[in-house]
DNA sequence: ACCTGAACACCGTTCAAGT
DNA sequence: ACCTGAACACCGTTCAAGT
């Protein structure tokens, strides 16, 4: 069997001048980066069930089996697409270290926003391995919390609490967003059963929820609990 | 086309004496309940990708296409299996209304436990519709929070914050649980990159996290924020 | 080193038909 | 009312082979 790149140590990334003169004017030759990029496009367009090795290869102007030289299998494509979408462009936060609280809020809202931009990512994340970009986000979060005075012994619990909250909020928001009609229908059918579900029927739980506001509020409560020394805004 | 049961109004549930004398001694005849039950078994055994209409029918001793008389399609099987697994047996909480806080904690921990018992359920929930059992849990949660003094205007935000947290915690826990080896390997590879991820490497984030403890702690913080009038335990 | 087509063992679902 | 087999249009992946 040929020595193909193993899963752990991947293709060397195109550093500076990659293109070695495209033979024909048609397609710029296969590469891991191109594969991942078009996989993301396809996922954005057709959702998680719309990504097909055959369709992906087609879109790249390649034979169906050509992908398998660059990639171990379909799972690997998912892993790569997921991590690609979660890159964290730091430096976004204005000026130096203002309030640590604002910094953490910004990081987590950016995380949520990144995932909502690619709704498939959120349902993929929990079952896949942690790629470098995800680890980077966790690292930065850990640093910020440390700086905020969270004790070393409480750090893991704090990180995971926040991670859990962000994941849950994003997953819920992302999946409910998709089908506003379904939600209306569901709330409608709730009305018919109002003797069974009076409370959430009255509060119109399925309809007029302010997702962004609820997200921020809950986060505020968590942060207050995790690092109680600081005063809330 | 024959008048088969539509998606919204399903088969009348077997009320009292269903079996009309099983012709042969072999199989007790197809029914929605049997289909859902074996679907759950199959999902428990082989995970989300292991459920196949063909395998399901086989396991039921039926032809592959017989399922489609009872069920619209595979998605419907997922919906039914999911809701079946999330039934809430109330009355579990001892005696009358003790502390509302304990009541809510119990409800949410039971929810989490139900999903962890069927790890596939948690990755299914966010993309499926809300079945009656899920709605029931939301209703009970809403009532408890109301009783605890959460204002009507804040009720939806409170419910969703808790829901988000539980979802996130369960999803993370469930997926990380599956592959302890992978985690160890990941933490190992972190060591190699300790100059990139020093903080989470030092805290051994991927290894010695106390999931159950972290879950309870974060929940406590949330509850303190949501209904600040009550004193923490 | 990189790409390919044919082939295998699967899928979910439609349809026309059986009892 | 309930169940079925044949058939269709797909899948992911192996393999032996091309350049």
GROMACS .gro file of C-alpha atoms (C1' of nucleotides) in nm:
model
  504
    1UNK     CA    1   0.000   0.000   0.000
    2UNK     CA    2   0.125   0.348  -0.086
    3UNK     CA    3   0.242   0.575   0.193
    4UNK     CA    4  -0.051   0.810   0.209
    5UNK     CA    5  -0.070   1.081   0.470
    6UNK     CA    6  -0.205   0.943   0.795
    7UNK     CA    7  -0.497   1.098   0.970
    8UNK     CA    8  -0.291   1.266   1.239
    9UNK     CA    9  -0.020   1.430   1.031
   10UNK     CA   10  -0.186   1.582   0.737
   11UNK     CA   11  -0.078   1.720   0.407
   12UNK     CA   12   0.169   2.007   0.438
   13UNK     CA   13  -0.038   2.322   0.405
   14UNK     CA   14   0.018   2.532   0.098
   15UNK     CA   15   0.264   2.781   0.235
   16UNK     CA   16   0.326   3.056  -0.016
   17UNK     CA   17   0.324   2.978  -0.390
   18UNK     CA   18   0.120   2.663  -0.431
   19UNK     CA   19  -0.011   2.646  -0.784
   20UNK     CA   20   0.239   2.454  -1.002
   21UNK     CA   21   0.102   2.581  -1.330
   22UNK     CA   22  -0.248   2.436  -1.379
   23UNK     CA   23  -0.213   2.209  -1.682
   24UNK     CA   24  -0.547   2.293  -1.833
   25UNK     CA   25  -0.741   2.612  -1.778
   26UNK     CA   26  -1.026   2.411  -1.631
   27UNK     CA   27  -0.961   2.311  -1.268
   28UNK     CA   28  -0.679   2.414  -1.031
   29UNK     CA   29  -0.595   2.058  -0.920
   30UNK     CA   30  -0.716   1.888  -0.608
   31UNK     CA   31  -0.584   1.982  -0.267
   32UNK     CA   32  -0.692   1.936   0.092
   33UNK     CA   33  -0.773   2.303   0.122
   34UNK     CA   34  -0.993   2.303  -0.186
   35UNK     CA   35  -1.170   1.991  -0.069
   36UNK     CA   36  -1.245   2.137   0.272
   37UNK     CA   37  -1.356   2.470   0.129
   38UNK     CA   38  -1.604   2.317  -0.112
   39UNK     CA   39  -1.723   2.076   0.154
   40UNK     CA   40  -1.813   2.378   0.367
   41UNK     CA   41  -1.994   2.534   0.071
   42UNK     CA   42  -2.188   2.216   0.013
   43UNK     CA   43  -2.281   2.184   0.378
   44UNK     CA   44  -2.393   2.545   0.388
   45UNK     CA   45  -2.609   2.491   0.084
   46UNK     CA   46  -2.759   2.148   0.142
   47UNK     CA   47  -2.717   2.076   0.509
   48UNK     CA   48  -2.560   1.781   0.680
   49UNK     CA   49  -2.732   1.520   0.468
   50UNK     CA   50  -2.643   1.700   0.148
   51UNK     CA   51  -2.272   1.632   0.168
   52UNK     CA   52  -2.187   1.336  -0.047
   53UNK     CA   53  -1.844   1.216  -0.149
   54UNK     CA   54  -1.968   1.183  -0.504
   55UNK     CA   55  -2.125   1.527  -0.514
   56UNK     CA   56  -1.819   1.679  -0.351
   57UNK     CA   57  -1.586   1.526  -0.606
   58UNK     CA   58  -1.814   1.632  -0.887
   59UNK     CA   59  -1.815   1.991  -0.766
   60UNK     CA   60  -1.435   1.978  -0.769
   61UNK     CA   61  -1.426   1.849  -1.124
   62UNK     CA   62  -1.262   1.529  -1.010
   63UNK     CA   63  -1.345   1.163  -1.024
   64UNK     CA   64  -1.542   1.033  -0.731
   65UNK     CA   65  -1.254   0.836  -0.588
   66UNK     CA   66  -0.985   1.103  -0.615
   67UNK     CA   67  -1.085   1.243  -0.278
   68UNK     CA   68  -0.968   0.931  -0.102
   69UNK     CA   69  -0.608   1.006  -0.172
   70UNK     CA   70  -0.628   1.330   0.026
   71UNK     CA   71  -0.870   1.214   0.291
   72UNK     CA   72  -0.920   0.897   0.487
   73UNK     CA   73  -1.298   0.886   0.464
   74UNK     CA   74  -1.613   1.092   0.487
   75UNK     CA   75  -1.580   1.137   0.863
   76UNK     CA   76  -1.249   1.311   0.808
   77UNK     CA   77  -1.417   1.554   0.571
   78UNK     CA   78  -1.667   1.636   0.845
   79UNK     CA   79  -1.390   1.688   1.099
   80UNK     CA   80  -1.196   1.918   0.871
   81UNK     CA   81  -1.498   2.119   0.762
   82UNK     CA   82  -1.605   2.163   1.121
   83UNK     CA   83  -1.274   2.288   1.247
   84UNK     CA   84  -1.231   2.511   0.944
   85UNK     CA   85  -1.550   2.691   1.030
   86UNK     CA   86  -1.452   2.750   1.390
   87UNK     CA   87  -1.135   2.948   1.336
   88UNK     CA   88  -1.109   3.229   1.587
   89UNK     CA   89  -0.991   3.561   1.453
   90UNK     CA   90  -0.870   3.720   1.773
   91UNK     CA   91  -0.780   4.085   1.800
   92UNK     CA   92  -1.142   4.155   1.723
   93UNK     CA   93  -1.190   4.285   2.075
   94UNK     CA   94  -1.113   4.658   2.076
   95UNK     CA   95  -0.803   4.790   2.254
   96UNK     CA   96  -0.638   4.609   2.545
   97UNK     CA   97  -0.783   4.405   2.823
   98UNK     CA   98  -1.084   4.600   2.932
   99UNK     CA   99  -1.322   4.422   3.159
  100UNK     CA  100  -1.251   4.050   3.163
  101UNK     CA  101  -1.623   3.995   3.169
  102UNK     CA  102  -1.671   4.178   2.844
  103UNK     CA  103  -1.385   3.983   2.695
  104UNK     CA  104  -1.537   3.647   2.784
  105UNK     CA  105  -1.877   3.758   2.664
  106UNK     CA  106  -1.726   3.861   2.335
  107UNK     CA  107  -1.546   3.534   2.290
  108UNK     CA  108  -1.853   3.327   2.358
  109UNK     CA  109  -2.082   3.537   2.144
  110UNK     CA  110  -1.836   3.513   1.859
  111UNK     CA  111  -1.831   3.139   1.905
  112UNK     CA  112  -2.205   3.119   1.892
  113UNK     CA  113  -2.219   3.348   1.590
  114UNK     CA  114  -1.965   3.136   1.403
  115UNK     CA  115  -2.173   2.827   1.453
  116UNK     CA  116  -2.500   2.993   1.367
  117UNK     CA  117  -2.345   3.105   1.040
  118UNK     CA  118  -2.304   2.734   0.956
  119UNK     CA  119  -2.597   2.563   1.124
  120UNK     CA  120  -2.470   2.214   1.044
  121UNK     CA  121  -2.160   2.278   1.253
  122UNK     CA  122  -2.345   2.276   1.579
  123UNK     CA  123  -2.497   1.935   1.534
  124UNK     CA  124  -2.161   1.802   1.419
  125UNK     CA  125  -1.946   1.938   1.699
  126UNK     CA  126  -2.066   1.715   1.980
  127UNK     CA  127  -1.985   1.393   1.801
  128UNK     CA  128  -1.651   1.482   1.650
  129UNK     CA  129  -1.303   1.513   1.786
  130UNK     CA  130  -1.174   1.849   1.900
  131UNK     CA  131  -0.977   2.016   1.624
  132UNK     CA  132  -0.704   2.273   1.675
  133UNK     CA  133  -0.931   2.572   1.631
  134UNK     CA  134  -1.169   2.446   1.895
  135UNK     CA  135  -0.882   2.380   2.133
  136UNK     CA  136  -0.757   2.731   2.066
  137UNK     CA  137  -1.091   2.875   2.171
  138UNK     CA  138  -1.089   2.666   2.487
  139UNK     CA  139  -0.736   2.780   2.562
  140UNK     CA  140  -0.822   3.148   2.526
  141UNK     CA  141  -1.130   3.102   2.739
  142UNK     CA  142  -0.925   2.933   3.009
  143UNK     CA  143  -0.674   3.217   3.006
  144UNK     CA  144  -0.940   3.483   3.038
  145UNK     CA  145  -1.104   3.305   3.327
  146UNK     CA  146  -0.770   3.262   3.499
  147UNK     CA  147  -0.700   3.630   3.459
  148UNK     CA  148  -1.044   3.698   3.603
  149UNK     CA  149  -0.939   3.525   3.921
  150UNK     CA  150  -1.097   3.183   3.884
  151UNK     CA  151  -0.897   2.945   4.102
  152UNK     CA  152  -0.694   2.679   3.926
  153UNK     CA  153  -0.898   2.408   4.094
  154UNK     CA  154  -1.224   2.550   3.959
  155UNK     CA  155  -1.099   2.623   3.612
  156UNK     CA  156  -1.213   2.305   3.438
  157UNK     CA  157  -1.560   2.322   3.586
  158UNK     CA  158  -1.587   2.686   3.483
  159UNK     CA  159  -1.475   2.619   3.127
  160UNK     CA  160  -1.710   2.328   3.082
  161UNK     CA  161  -2.005   2.512   3.232
  162UNK     CA  162  -1.962   2.788   2.981
  163UNK     CA  163  -1.897   2.547   2.695
  164UNK     CA  164  -2.209   2.354   2.785
  165UNK     CA  165  -2.418   2.665   2.792
  166UNK     CA  166  -2.290   2.793   2.460
  167UNK     CA  167  -2.338   2.456   2.294
  168UNK     CA  168  -2.690   2.419   2.422
  169UNK     CA  169  -2.793   2.770   2.335
  170UNK     CA  170  -2.652   2.743   1.986
  171UNK     CA  171  -2.797   2.404   1.914
  172UNK     CA  172  -3.141   2.508   2.025
  173UNK     CA  173  -3.135   2.836   1.844
  174UNK     CA  174  -2.996   2.686   1.527
  175UNK     CA  175  -3.249   2.409   1.502
  176UNK     CA  176  -3.548   2.617   1.596
  177UNK     CA  177  -3.453   2.888   1.358
  178UNK     CA  178  -3.473   2.659   1.064
  179UNK     CA  179  -3.845   2.604   1.079
  180UNK     CA  180  -4.040   2.906   1.193
  181UNK     CA  181  -4.349   2.757   1.036
  182UNK     CA  182  -4.312   2.437   1.231
  183UNK     CA  183  -4.281   2.637   1.549
  184UNK     CA  184  -4.597   2.830   1.478
  185UNK     CA  185  -4.774   2.505   1.401
  186UNK     CA  186  -4.645   2.352   1.721
  187UNK     CA  187  -4.758   2.646   1.930
  188UNK     CA  188  -5.090   2.625   1.750
  189UNK     CA  189  -5.134   2.263   1.844
  190UNK     CA  190  -5.040   2.354   2.199
  191UNK     CA  191  -5.346   2.573   2.209
  192UNK     CA  192  -5.559   2.271   2.137
  193UNK     CA  193  -5.409   2.095   2.435
  194UNK     CA  194  -5.407   2.393   2.663
  195UNK     CA  195  -5.545   2.190   2.949
  196UNK     CA  196  -5.234   1.974   2.928
  197UNK     CA  197  -4.975   2.245   2.880
  198UNK     CA  198  -5.134   2.559   3.026
  199UNK     CA  199  -4.816   2.726   3.146
  200UNK     CA  200  -4.605   2.717   2.833
  201UNK     CA  201  -4.913   2.780   2.624
  202UNK     CA  202  -4.985   3.099   2.814
  203UNK     CA  203  -4.627   3.220   2.799
  204UNK     CA  204  -4.614   3.142   2.427
  205UNK     CA  205  -4.285   2.963   2.489
  206UNK     CA  206  -4.249   2.841   2.134
  207UNK     CA  207  -4.312   3.175   1.973
  208UNK     CA  208  -4.192   3.503   2.107
  209UNK     CA  209  -3.869   3.402   2.273
  210UNK     CA  210  -3.585   3.652   2.256
  211UNK     CA  211  -3.302   3.409   2.187
  212UNK     CA  212  -3.020   3.658   2.186
  213UNK     CA  213  -3.141   3.823   2.502
  214UNK     CA  214  -3.195   3.495   2.680
  215UNK     CA  215  -2.848   3.385   2.578
  216UNK     CA  216  -2.686   3.693   2.725
  217UNK     CA  217  -2.891   3.684   3.043
  218UNK     CA  218  -2.809   3.323   3.120
  219UNK     CA  219  -2.444   3.386   3.046
  220UNK     CA  220  -2.446   3.677   3.287
  221UNK     CA  221  -2.585   3.457   3.563
  222UNK     CA  222  -2.324   3.193   3.498
  223UNK     CA  223  -2.039   3.441   3.501
  224UNK     CA  224  -2.165   3.593   3.822
  225UNK     CA  225  -2.158   3.250   3.980
  226UNK     CA  226  -1.825   3.144   3.837
  227UNK     CA  227  -1.629   3.452   3.939
  228UNK     CA  228  -1.840   3.616   4.207
  229UNK     CA  229  -1.578   3.871   4.306
  230UNK     CA  230  -1.648   4.107   4.018
  231UNK     CA  231  -1.946   4.337   4.014
  232UNK     CA  232  -2.211   4.276   3.749
  233UNK     CA  233  -2.251   4.543   3.480
  234UNK     CA  234  -5.406   0.584  -0.290
  235UNK     CA  235  -5.520   0.414   0.030
  236UNK     CA  236  -5.616   0.626   0.328
  237UNK     CA  237  -5.316   0.568   0.549
  238UNK     CA  238  -5.280   0.750   0.878
  239UNK     CA  239  -5.138   1.097   0.829
  240UNK     CA  240  -4.838   1.218   1.018
  241UNK     CA  241  -5.030   1.431   1.260
  242UNK     CA  242  -5.304   1.195   1.365
  243UNK     CA  243  -5.147   0.861   1.420
  244UNK     CA  244  -5.271   0.513   1.468
  245UNK     CA  245  -5.517   0.476   1.757
  246UNK     CA  246  -5.305   0.347   2.042
  247UNK     CA  247  -5.375  -0.007   2.148
  248UNK     CA  248  -5.620   0.060   2.426
  249UNK     CA  249  -5.699  -0.262   2.609
  250UNK     CA  250  -5.717  -0.592   2.421
  251UNK     CA  251  -5.519  -0.545   2.101
  252UNK     CA  252  -5.395  -0.883   1.984
  253UNK     CA  253  -5.655  -1.035   1.750
  254UNK     CA  254  -5.525  -1.389   1.791
  255UNK     CA  255  -5.179  -1.407   1.633
  256UNK     CA  256  -5.226  -1.640   1.337
  257UNK     CA  257  -4.893  -1.815   1.367
  258UNK     CA  258  -4.696  -1.858   1.686
  259UNK     CA  259  -4.406  -1.670   1.531
  260UNK     CA  260  -4.449  -1.295   1.548
  261UNK     CA  261  -4.715  -1.085   1.729
  262UNK     CA  262  -4.801  -0.874   1.422
  263UNK     CA  263  -4.671  -0.530   1.343
  264UNK     CA  264  -4.781  -0.225   1.537
  265UNK     CA  265  -4.660   0.126   1.592
  266UNK     CA  266  -4.564   0.048   1.949
  267UNK     CA  267  -4.358  -0.255   1.853
  268UNK     CA  268  -4.186  -0.061   1.577
  269UNK     CA  269  -4.090   0.220   1.810
  270UNK     CA  270  -3.972  -0.017   2.082
  271UNK     CA  271  -3.743  -0.214   1.855
  272UNK     CA  272  -3.620   0.106   1.696
  273UNK     CA  273  -3.508   0.218   2.040
  274UNK     CA  274  -3.336  -0.116   2.096
  275UNK     CA  275  -3.156  -0.088   1.768
  276UNK     CA  276  -3.047   0.267   1.837
  277UNK     CA  277  -2.920   0.170   2.180
  278UNK     CA  278  -2.722  -0.115   2.031
  279UNK     CA  279  -2.581   0.032   1.712
  280UNK     CA  280  -2.607   0.407   1.747
  281UNK     CA  281  -2.768   0.660   1.523
  282UNK     CA  282  -2.616   0.527   1.204
  283UNK     CA  283  -2.714   0.172   1.288
  284UNK     CA  284  -3.085   0.226   1.247
  285UNK     CA  285  -3.194   0.108   0.906
  286UNK     CA  286  -3.543   0.058   0.780
  287UNK     CA  287  -3.439  -0.277   0.641
  288UNK     CA  288  -3.272  -0.392   0.961
  289UNK     CA  289  -3.564  -0.267   1.165
  290UNK     CA  290  -3.815  -0.458   0.958
  291UNK     CA  291  -3.597  -0.766   0.969
  292UNK     CA  292  -3.578  -0.755   1.346
  293UNK     CA  293  -3.956  -0.738   1.351
  294UNK     CA  294  -3.987  -1.041   1.128
  295UNK     CA  295  -4.158  -0.833   0.864
  296UNK     CA  296  -4.089  -0.747   0.504
  297UNK     CA  297  -3.883  -0.435   0.456
  298UNK     CA  298  -4.169  -0.233   0.319
  299UNK     CA  299  -4.428  -0.323   0.579
  300UNK     CA  300  -4.308  -0.044   0.804
  301UNK     CA  301  -4.426   0.217   0.562
  302UNK     CA  302  -4.784   0.144   0.630
  303UNK     CA  303  -4.744   0.238   0.995
  304UNK     CA  304  -4.494   0.516   0.952
  305UNK     CA  305  -4.443   0.796   0.703
  306UNK     CA  306  -4.069   0.759   0.667
  307UNK     CA  307  -3.745   0.711   0.854
  308UNK     CA  308  -3.758   1.057   1.006
  309UNK     CA  309  -4.085   0.969   1.172
  310UNK     CA  310  -3.920   0.666   1.329
  311UNK     CA  311  -3.656   0.894   1.475
  312UNK     CA  312  -3.917   1.133   1.610
  313UNK     CA  313  -4.114   0.856   1.776
  314UNK     CA  314  -3.811   0.683   1.922
  315UNK     CA  315  -3.684   1.009   2.061
  316UNK     CA  316  -4.003   1.107   2.232
  317UNK     CA  317  -4.053   0.754   2.362
  318UNK     CA  318  -3.724   0.774   2.544
  319UNK     CA  319  -3.801   1.106   2.707
  320UNK     CA  320  -4.113   1.010   2.896
  321UNK     CA  321  -4.115   1.170   3.239
  322UNK     CA  322  -4.228   0.953   3.524
  323UNK     CA  323  -4.330   1.217   3.772
  324UNK     CA  324  -4.400   1.141   4.133
  325UNK     CA  325  -4.040   1.035   4.158
  326UNK     CA  326  -3.971   1.333   4.379
  327UNK     CA  327  -4.037   1.230   4.740
  328UNK     CA  328  -4.331   1.375   4.933
  329UNK     CA  329  -4.491   1.711   4.854
  330UNK     CA  330  -4.341   2.035   4.735
  331UNK     CA  331  -4.023   2.068   4.933
  332UNK     CA  332  -3.781   2.328   4.815
  333UNK     CA  333  -3.865   2.440   4.462
  334UNK     CA  334  -3.494   2.447   4.395
  335UNK     CA  335  -3.457   2.082   4.474
  336UNK     CA  336  -3.757   2.006   4.260
  337UNK     CA  337  -3.613   2.181   3.957
  338UNK     CA  338  -3.276   2.022   4.012
  339UNK     CA  339  -3.438   1.682   4.026
  340UNK     CA  340  -3.633   1.740   3.707
  341UNK     CA  341  -3.329   1.853   3.515
  342UNK     CA  342  -3.104   1.579   3.644
  343UNK     CA  343  -3.365   1.322   3.552
  344UNK     CA  344  -3.381   1.474   3.207
  345UNK     CA  345  -3.009   1.452   3.167
  346UNK     CA  346  -3.001   1.097   3.298
  347UNK     CA  347  -3.273   0.987   3.056
  348UNK     CA  348  -3.074   1.116   2.764
  349UNK     CA  349  -2.745   0.973   2.882
  350UNK     CA  350  -2.912   0.634   2.903
  351UNK     CA  351  -2.972   0.663   2.528
  352UNK     CA  352  -2.679   0.861   2.396
  353UNK     CA  353  -2.822   0.888   2.048
  354UNK     CA  354  -3.118   1.083   2.182
  355UNK     CA  355  -2.918   1.388   2.265
  356UNK     CA  356  -2.780   1.435   1.917
  357UNK     CA  357  -3.125   1.376   1.775
  358UNK     CA  358  -3.319   1.614   1.992
  359UNK     CA  359  -3.195   1.943   1.854
  360UNK     CA  360  -3.295   1.867   1.498
  361UNK     CA  361  -3.631   1.709   1.557
  362UNK     CA  362  -3.970   1.845   1.642
  363UNK     CA  363  -4.083   1.864   2.002
  364UNK     CA  364  -4.287   1.559   2.093
  365UNK     CA  365  -4.550   1.543   2.367
  366UNK     CA  366  -4.313   1.408   2.631
  367UNK     CA  367  -4.066   1.688   2.572
  368UNK     CA  368  -4.344   1.942   2.590
  369UNK     CA  369  -4.460   1.784   2.913
  370UNK     CA  370  -4.118   1.831   3.067
  371UNK     CA  371  -4.110   2.192   2.955
  372UNK     CA  372  -4.455   2.246   3.102
  373UNK     CA  373  -4.357   2.104   3.440
  374UNK     CA  374  -4.040   2.310   3.441
  375UNK     CA  375  -4.237   2.623   3.365
  376UNK     CA  376  -4.480   2.550   3.647
  377UNK     CA  377  -4.202   2.493   3.899
  378UNK     CA  378  -4.030   2.815   3.803
  379UNK     CA  379  -4.356   3.004   3.825
  380UNK     CA  380  -4.415   2.867   4.170
  381UNK     CA  381  -4.063   2.970   4.262
  382UNK     CA  382  -4.154   3.328   4.189
  383UNK     CA  383  -4.014   3.384   3.843
  384UNK     CA  384  -4.212   3.667   3.687
  385UNK     CA  385  -4.432   3.583   3.393
  386UNK     CA  386  -4.229   3.814   3.172
  387UNK     CA  387  -3.908   3.631   3.252
  388UNK     CA  388  -4.046   3.282   3.230
  389UNK     CA  389  -3.952   3.202   2.873
  390UNK     CA  390  -3.598   3.326   2.916
  391UNK     CA  391  -3.561   3.122   3.232
  392UNK     CA  392  -3.694   2.804   3.072
  393UNK     CA  393  -3.473   2.837   2.769
  394UNK     CA  394  -3.164   2.916   2.973
  395UNK     CA  395  -3.210   2.597   3.169
  396UNK     CA  396  -3.297   2.396   2.861
  397UNK     CA  397  -2.987   2.525   2.686
  398UNK     CA  398  -2.769   2.436   2.977
  399UNK     CA  399  -2.907   2.087   3.011
  400UNK     CA  400  -2.880   2.022   2.639
  401UNK     CA  401  -2.524   2.143   2.622
  402UNK     CA  402  -2.412   1.955   2.928
  403UNK     CA  403  -2.570   1.633   2.810
  404UNK     CA  404  -2.442   1.656   2.458
  405UNK     CA  405  -2.088   1.721   2.573
  406UNK     CA  406  -2.092   1.454   2.836
  407UNK     CA  407  -2.250   1.199   2.609
  408UNK     CA  408  -2.009   1.244   2.324
  409UNK     CA  409  -1.698   1.264   2.536
  410UNK     CA  410  -1.799   0.961   2.732
  411UNK     CA  411  -1.799   0.745   2.428
  412UNK     CA  412  -1.430   0.763   2.360
  413UNK     CA  413  -1.218   0.779   2.672
  414UNK     CA  414  -0.923   0.659   2.471
  415UNK     CA  415  -0.963   0.938   2.221
  416UNK     CA  416  -0.969   1.186   2.505
  417UNK     CA  417  -0.650   1.052   2.654
  418UNK     CA  418  -0.489   1.064   2.313
  419UNK     CA  419  -0.608   1.420   2.264
  420UNK     CA  420  -0.473   1.531   2.598
  421UNK     CA  421  -0.151   1.353   2.511
  422UNK     CA  422  -0.117   1.545   2.187
  423UNK     CA  423  -0.190   1.861   2.381
  424UNK     CA  424   0.125   1.798   2.579
  425UNK     CA  425   0.321   1.808   2.256
  426UNK     CA  426   0.176   2.149   2.183
  427UNK     CA  427   0.201   2.285   2.532
  428UNK     CA  428   0.344   2.613   2.409
  429UNK     CA  429   0.025   2.665   2.211
  430UNK     CA  430  -0.227   2.549   2.472
  431UNK     CA  431  -0.049   2.595   2.807
  432UNK     CA  432  -0.353   2.671   3.016
  433UNK     CA  433  -0.580   2.381   2.928
  434UNK     CA  434  -0.278   2.154   2.916
  435UNK     CA  435  -0.187   2.242   3.272
  436UNK     CA  436  -0.540   2.206   3.402
  437UNK     CA  437  -0.575   1.872   3.221
  438UNK     CA  438  -0.907   1.995   3.084
  439UNK     CA  439  -0.964   1.691   2.868
  440UNK     CA  440  -0.901   1.438   3.140
  441UNK     CA  441  -1.003   1.479   3.497
  442UNK     CA  442  -1.320   1.679   3.463
  443UNK     CA  443  -1.594   1.600   3.711
  444UNK     CA  444  -1.887   1.612   3.474
  445UNK     CA  445  -2.161   1.552   3.724
  446UNK     CA  446  -2.017   1.804   3.968
  447UNK     CA  447  -1.968   2.065   3.700
  448UNK     CA  448  -2.324   2.011   3.584
  449UNK     CA  449  -2.466   2.071   3.929
  450UNK     CA  450  -2.246   2.370   4.000
  451UNK     CA  451  -2.336   2.550   3.682
  452UNK     CA  452  -2.702   2.473   3.736
  453UNK     CA  453  -2.680   2.621   4.082
  454UNK     CA  454  -2.536   2.943   3.945
  455UNK     CA  455  -2.808   2.965   3.685
  456UNK     CA  456  -3.083   2.907   3.938
  457UNK     CA  457  -2.936   3.168   4.169
  458UNK     CA  458  -2.947   3.417   3.885
  459UNK     CA  459  -3.291   3.322   3.760
  460UNK     CA  460  -3.471   3.342   4.093
  461UNK     CA  461  -3.244   3.545   4.317
  462UNK     CA  462  -3.493   3.576   4.600
  463UNK     CA  463  -3.431   3.228   4.735
  464UNK     CA  464  -3.129   3.149   4.942
  465UNK     CA  465  -2.875   2.904   4.799
  466UNK     CA  466  -2.838   2.570   4.976
  467DA     C1'  467   0.269   1.114  -0.637
  468DC     C1'  468  -0.169   1.155  -0.785
  469DC     C1'  469  -0.596   1.017  -1.009
  470DT     C1'  470  -0.947   0.687  -1.211
  471DG     C1'  471  -1.361   0.336  -1.340
  472DA     C1'  472  -1.566  -0.075  -1.237
  473DA     C1'  473  -1.759  -0.323  -0.883
  474DC     C1'  474  -1.950  -0.447  -0.411
  475DA     C1'  475  -2.255  -0.418  -0.054
  476DC     C1'  476  -2.538  -0.143   0.100
  477DC     C1'  477  -2.919   0.253   0.154
  478DG     C1'  478  -3.460   0.489   0.157
  479DT     C1'  479  -3.856   0.488  -0.095
  480DT     C1'  480  -4.217   0.427  -0.504
  481DC     C1'  481  -4.524   0.134  -0.708
  482DA     C1'  482  -4.817  -0.207  -0.849
  483DA     C1'  483  -4.979  -0.600  -0.649
  484DG     C1'  484  -5.123  -0.944  -0.333
  485DT     C1'  485  -5.448  -1.113   0.077
  486DA     C1'  486  -5.685  -0.301   0.634
  487DC     C1'  487  -5.250  -0.472   0.617
  488DC     C1'  488  -4.838  -0.663   0.405
  489DT     C1'  489  -4.510  -0.777   0.014
  490DG     C1'  490  -4.114  -0.812  -0.381
  491DA     C1'  491  -3.919  -0.603  -0.754
  492DA     C1'  492  -3.718  -0.201  -0.900
  493DC     C1'  493  -3.510   0.281  -0.893
  494DA     C1'  494  -3.187   0.602  -0.778
  495DC     C1'  495  -2.887   0.662  -0.487
  496DC     C1'  496  -2.489   0.582  -0.109
  497DG     C1'  497  -1.940   0.497   0.092
  498DT     C1'  498  -1.558   0.244  -0.001
  499DT     C1'  499  -1.217  -0.142  -0.195
  500DC     C1'  500  -0.933  -0.264  -0.547
  501DA     C1'  501  -0.657  -0.310  -0.926
  502DA     C1'  502  -0.499  -0.012  -1.250
  503DG     C1'  503  -0.357   0.382  -1.501
  504DT     C1'  504  -0.014   0.813  -1.564
   0.00000   0.00000   0.00000
